[in-house]
């Protein structure tokens, strides 16, 4: 059975959230949700997540999974909010433990912070098969952008996270802690070895001014036209390009709040004694 895929594009972060289901009234998964965050005021809102909730309820869907492709650095996850209102299990790749180890020291997280991924309901292993109602799915380990990236194949569609962008935008950066260009090249090769008509759905689109946002390309289109890996570019060519490009990039606007929240499965630290929740700013670290 092939899925119905309904995308939600967040203009502020360029993020794509997907609702994936078989038919109205069936089981569903939500992939890479967004909690709106104003970095100037440090204020959250649920406008984007509420749009997803309204769609799910209008379609009479039963949410079984709330999936994360990785611990995002450019938006905060709305997974706990969606779980409270719609149900479902929050899932991510099992290598999130590696990411938690890296950032626990950087953010000097509380001693009680667990490094076993138990903040999530399920940790996927490479090749693990699961189901969304009657839809068959499996998890593919595609590290490189971070050590913990997963892609999810649901029916004939593959949700690739940040591993690939649209062909005219290239590929994900690899200069975050634990990222590696050589590893990313191998992960991209795994995706591009899929059948050529396989539709790949990206997590972000940062379009040039000449086009509107878009989020789907086939394996064939990526093989032929991706500006970073298309046309048979070698591993050495890719690594040289990626490392040189990454050296010119600034940090994403929401990197510091997003990582602290997303390694907790979208939850915030416990409030302090005054009832206010705080995130940390590690000065002169990145």
C-alpha positions as MATLAB code, in Angstrom:
seq = 'XXXXXXXXXXXXXXXXXXXXXXXXXXXXXXXXXXXXXXXXXXXXXXXXXXXXXXXXXXXXXXXXXXXXXXXXXXXXXXXXXXXXXXXXXXXXXXXXXXXXXXXXXXXXXXXXXXXXXXXXXXXXXXXXXXXXXXXXXXXXXXXXXXXXXXXXXXXXXXXXXXXXXXXXXXXXXXXXXXXXXXXXXXXXXXXXXXXXXXXXXXXXXXXXXXXXXXXXXXXXXXXXXXXXXXXXXXXXXXXXXXXXXXXXXXXXXXXXXXXXXXXXXXXXXXXXXXXXXXXXXXXXXX';
ca = [
       0.000    0.000    0.000;
       1.282    3.441   -0.895;
       0.839    6.396    1.437;
      -0.977    9.670    1.143;
       1.484   12.419    2.068;
       0.331   15.837    3.241;
       3.139   18.400    3.663;
       3.206   21.484    5.867;
       5.887   24.046    4.975;
       7.063   26.407    7.706;
       8.230   29.628    6.071;
      10.175   30.805    9.127;
      12.531   27.803    9.246;
      12.092   26.230    5.818;
      10.982   23.026    7.557;
       8.688   20.403    6.051;
       6.397   18.499    8.383;
       4.631   15.519    6.853;
       1.472   13.661    7.791;
       1.627   10.191    6.215;
      -1.393    7.895    6.094;
      -3.219    5.292    4.029;
      -6.660    6.898    3.745;
      -9.021    9.096    5.773;
      -9.811    7.339    9.015;
      -6.606    5.264    8.992;
      -3.473    5.207   11.118;
      -0.913    7.970   10.514;
       2.594    9.160   11.246;
       3.800   12.739   11.682;
       7.383   13.402   10.592;
       9.587   16.336   11.732;
       7.096   18.587   13.482;
       7.714   22.255   14.345;
       7.213   24.193   17.571;
       7.222   27.882   16.648;
       9.906   29.884   18.447;
      10.606   33.618   18.469;
      14.353   33.976   19.182;
      14.059   37.670   20.036;
      11.547   37.127   22.814;
      12.415   33.492   23.641;
       8.714   32.724   23.275;
       7.116   29.581   21.888;
       3.783   29.096   20.164;
       1.927   26.177   18.617;
       0.536   27.699   15.420;
       2.317   25.212   13.130;
       1.511   22.197   15.288;
      -2.120   23.261   15.615;
      -2.444   23.251   11.822;
      -1.210   19.653   11.816;
      -3.659   18.736   14.579;
      -6.562   20.309   12.669;
      -5.681   18.298    9.556;
      -5.312   15.039   11.479;
      -8.688   15.519   13.126;
     -10.385   16.552    9.886;
      -9.109   13.348    8.251;
     -10.094   11.285   11.315;
      -6.563    9.880   11.589;
      -5.153    7.842   14.456;
      -1.560    8.941   15.041;
       0.654    5.961   15.834;
       4.092    7.543   15.322;
       5.652   10.979   15.736;
       8.974   10.540   13.964;
      12.151   12.624   14.074;
      14.772   12.178   11.381;
      17.426   13.635   13.743;
      17.943   16.179   16.508;
      17.268   19.274   14.441;
      19.432   22.379   14.720;
      17.132   24.795   12.902;
      13.757   24.304   14.559;
      12.299   23.071   17.826;
      10.245   19.885   17.773;
       6.563   19.931   18.695;
       6.536   16.170   19.342;
       5.464   16.272   23.017;
       2.666   18.743   22.276;
       1.393   16.574   19.427;
       1.625   13.439   21.547;
      -0.448   15.015   24.325;
      -3.210   15.934   21.879;
      -3.097   13.133   19.351;
      -1.298   10.188   20.949;
       1.418    8.205   19.238;
       4.990    7.224   20.075;
       7.937    9.578   19.581;
      10.679    7.806   17.614;
      14.229    8.634   16.513;
      17.364    6.714   15.581;
      19.219    4.908   18.351;
      22.388    6.933   17.742;
      20.688    9.908   19.402;
      22.623    8.636   22.423;
      25.847    9.756   20.731;
      24.432   13.232   20.164;
      23.285   13.428   23.771;
      26.787   12.554   24.985;
      28.303   15.319   22.828;
      25.932   18.069   23.905;
      25.637   17.159   27.566;
      29.137   18.558   28.111;
      28.698   21.549   25.787;
      25.516   22.687   27.547;
      26.543   21.458   31.013;
      23.233   19.661   31.344;
      21.895   18.652   34.731;
      23.419   15.514   36.303;
      20.056   13.737   36.058;
      19.971   14.136   32.241;
      19.934   10.598   30.827;
      22.248    9.632   27.983;
      20.349    6.498   26.958;
      17.748    8.052   24.644;
      14.979    7.191   27.083;
      13.407   10.637   26.575;
      12.028    9.096   23.364;
       9.434    6.325   23.238;
      11.312    4.277   20.646;
      14.849    4.186   19.230;
      15.092    2.759   15.726;
      17.959    0.564   14.596;
      19.192    0.461   11.021;
      16.896   -1.616    8.834;
      14.227   -1.952   11.518;
      10.796   -2.638   10.116;
       7.658   -1.162   11.601;
       4.101   -0.407   10.558;
       1.771    2.566   10.403;
      -1.534    0.771   10.420;
      -1.330   -1.328    7.257;
       1.506    0.715    5.747;
       4.869   -1.046    5.823;
       7.829    1.100    6.894;
      11.491    0.741    7.690;
      14.227    2.919    9.170;
      17.483    3.621    7.312;
      20.580    4.897    9.137;
      22.036    7.816    7.130;
      24.583    9.609    9.353;
      26.939   12.393    8.310;
      24.979   15.581    8.875;
      24.812   14.389   12.479;
      25.808   10.995   13.925;
      22.162   10.032   14.366;
      20.269   10.790   11.143;
      17.573    8.362   10.044;
      15.530    8.188    6.861;
      12.127    6.521    6.895;
      10.821    4.491    3.963;
       7.037    4.283    4.074;
       5.554    2.429    1.133;
       7.419    3.726   -1.911;
       8.282    7.111   -0.329;
      11.474    7.924    1.574;
      11.729   10.817    4.035;
      15.406   11.734    4.000;
      15.646   14.405    6.687;
      18.562   16.785    6.030;
      20.720   14.234    4.208;
      19.652   15.610    0.825;
      17.991   18.885   -0.108;
      16.304   19.628   -3.409;
      18.695   19.115   -6.344;
      19.368   22.839   -6.786;
      20.149   23.208   -3.052;
      22.509   20.260   -2.648;
      23.177   18.522    0.656;
      23.327   19.064    4.401;
      26.268   20.644    6.180;
      28.598   18.403    8.175;
      30.376   20.793   10.562;
      28.168   20.333   13.613;
      29.713   18.260   16.427;
      29.841   14.651   15.247;
      29.192   15.473   11.583;
      31.433   14.071    8.845;
      31.476   14.705    5.083;
      32.860   11.282    4.173;
      30.135    9.594    6.193;
      27.469   11.777    4.586;
      28.699   10.851    1.099;
      28.238    7.184    1.960;
      24.761    7.798    3.336;
      23.749    9.710    0.218;
      25.062    6.833   -1.872;
      22.784    4.490    0.016;
      19.761    6.632   -0.812;
      20.743    7.094   -4.448;
      21.066    3.314   -4.834;
      17.297    3.020   -4.392;
      15.169    2.487   -7.542;
      15.320    5.589   -9.750;
      11.606    6.411   -9.516;
      11.624    6.392   -5.698;
      10.258    9.733   -4.420;
      12.494   11.385   -1.818;
      10.948   13.938    0.540;
      13.279   16.478    2.140;
      13.017   17.997    5.615;
      13.975   21.512    4.510;
      13.899   23.637    1.409;
      15.802   26.891    1.105;
      14.755   27.913   -2.409;
      16.450   30.473   -4.596;
      14.387   33.539   -5.444;
      13.580   32.023   -8.821;
      11.234   29.366   -7.445;
       8.770   28.620   -4.654;
       9.469   26.082   -1.935;
       9.411   22.463   -3.058;
      10.113   19.228   -1.223;
       9.967   16.168   -3.483;
      12.425   14.805   -6.045;
      13.030   11.305   -7.359;
      16.225    9.347   -6.915;
      16.849    9.804  -10.645;
      16.538   13.593  -10.362;
      18.935   13.653   -7.422;
      21.446   11.424   -9.231;
      21.401   13.602  -12.321;
      20.936   17.145  -11.005;
      21.943   17.490   -7.368;
      24.533   20.281   -7.406;
      26.698   18.615   -4.750;
      26.579   14.912   -5.635;
      24.829   14.612   -8.995;
      26.487   13.527  -12.202;
      28.680   10.968  -10.479;
      30.792   13.307   -8.362;
      33.486   11.399   -6.504;
      33.845   11.080   -2.767;
      36.983   13.233   -2.848;
      35.213   15.952   -4.843;
      32.285   15.941   -2.443;
      34.422   16.089    0.697;
      36.499   18.971   -0.658;
      33.379   20.907   -1.636;
      31.489   20.182    1.565;
      34.314   21.079    3.937;
      35.140   24.279    2.043;
      31.490   25.318    1.959;
      30.874   24.497    5.612;
      33.803   26.716    6.619;
      31.881   29.721    5.252;
      28.542   29.026    6.962;
      27.259   30.757   10.074;
      25.388   28.904   12.787;
      21.652   28.442   12.282;
      19.610   31.045   14.128;
      17.923   28.496   16.378;
      20.859   26.121   16.866;
      21.392   26.769   20.593;
      17.748   26.504   21.741;
      16.862   23.770   19.250;
      19.598   21.319   20.202;
      18.967   21.690   23.936;
      15.279   20.943   23.428;
      15.457   18.338   20.664;
      17.891   15.982   22.419;
      15.147   15.849   25.091;
      12.581   14.668   22.513;
      11.199   18.205   22.264;
      10.806   18.750   25.983;
      12.161   21.703   27.950;
      14.268   21.487   31.104;
      12.396   21.543   34.394;
      11.465   25.051   35.605;
      13.720   26.753   38.126;
      12.558   27.661   41.614;
      10.895   30.826   40.332;
       8.719   28.800   37.959;
      10.511   29.951   34.781;
      12.172   27.542   32.354;
      15.664   28.485   31.152;
      17.943   27.438   28.305;
      21.688   28.047   28.344;
      23.954   30.193   26.131;
      27.441   28.665   25.992;
      29.621   31.695   25.259;
      32.513   31.440   22.777;
      31.874   27.740   22.185;
      30.671   27.562   18.583;
];
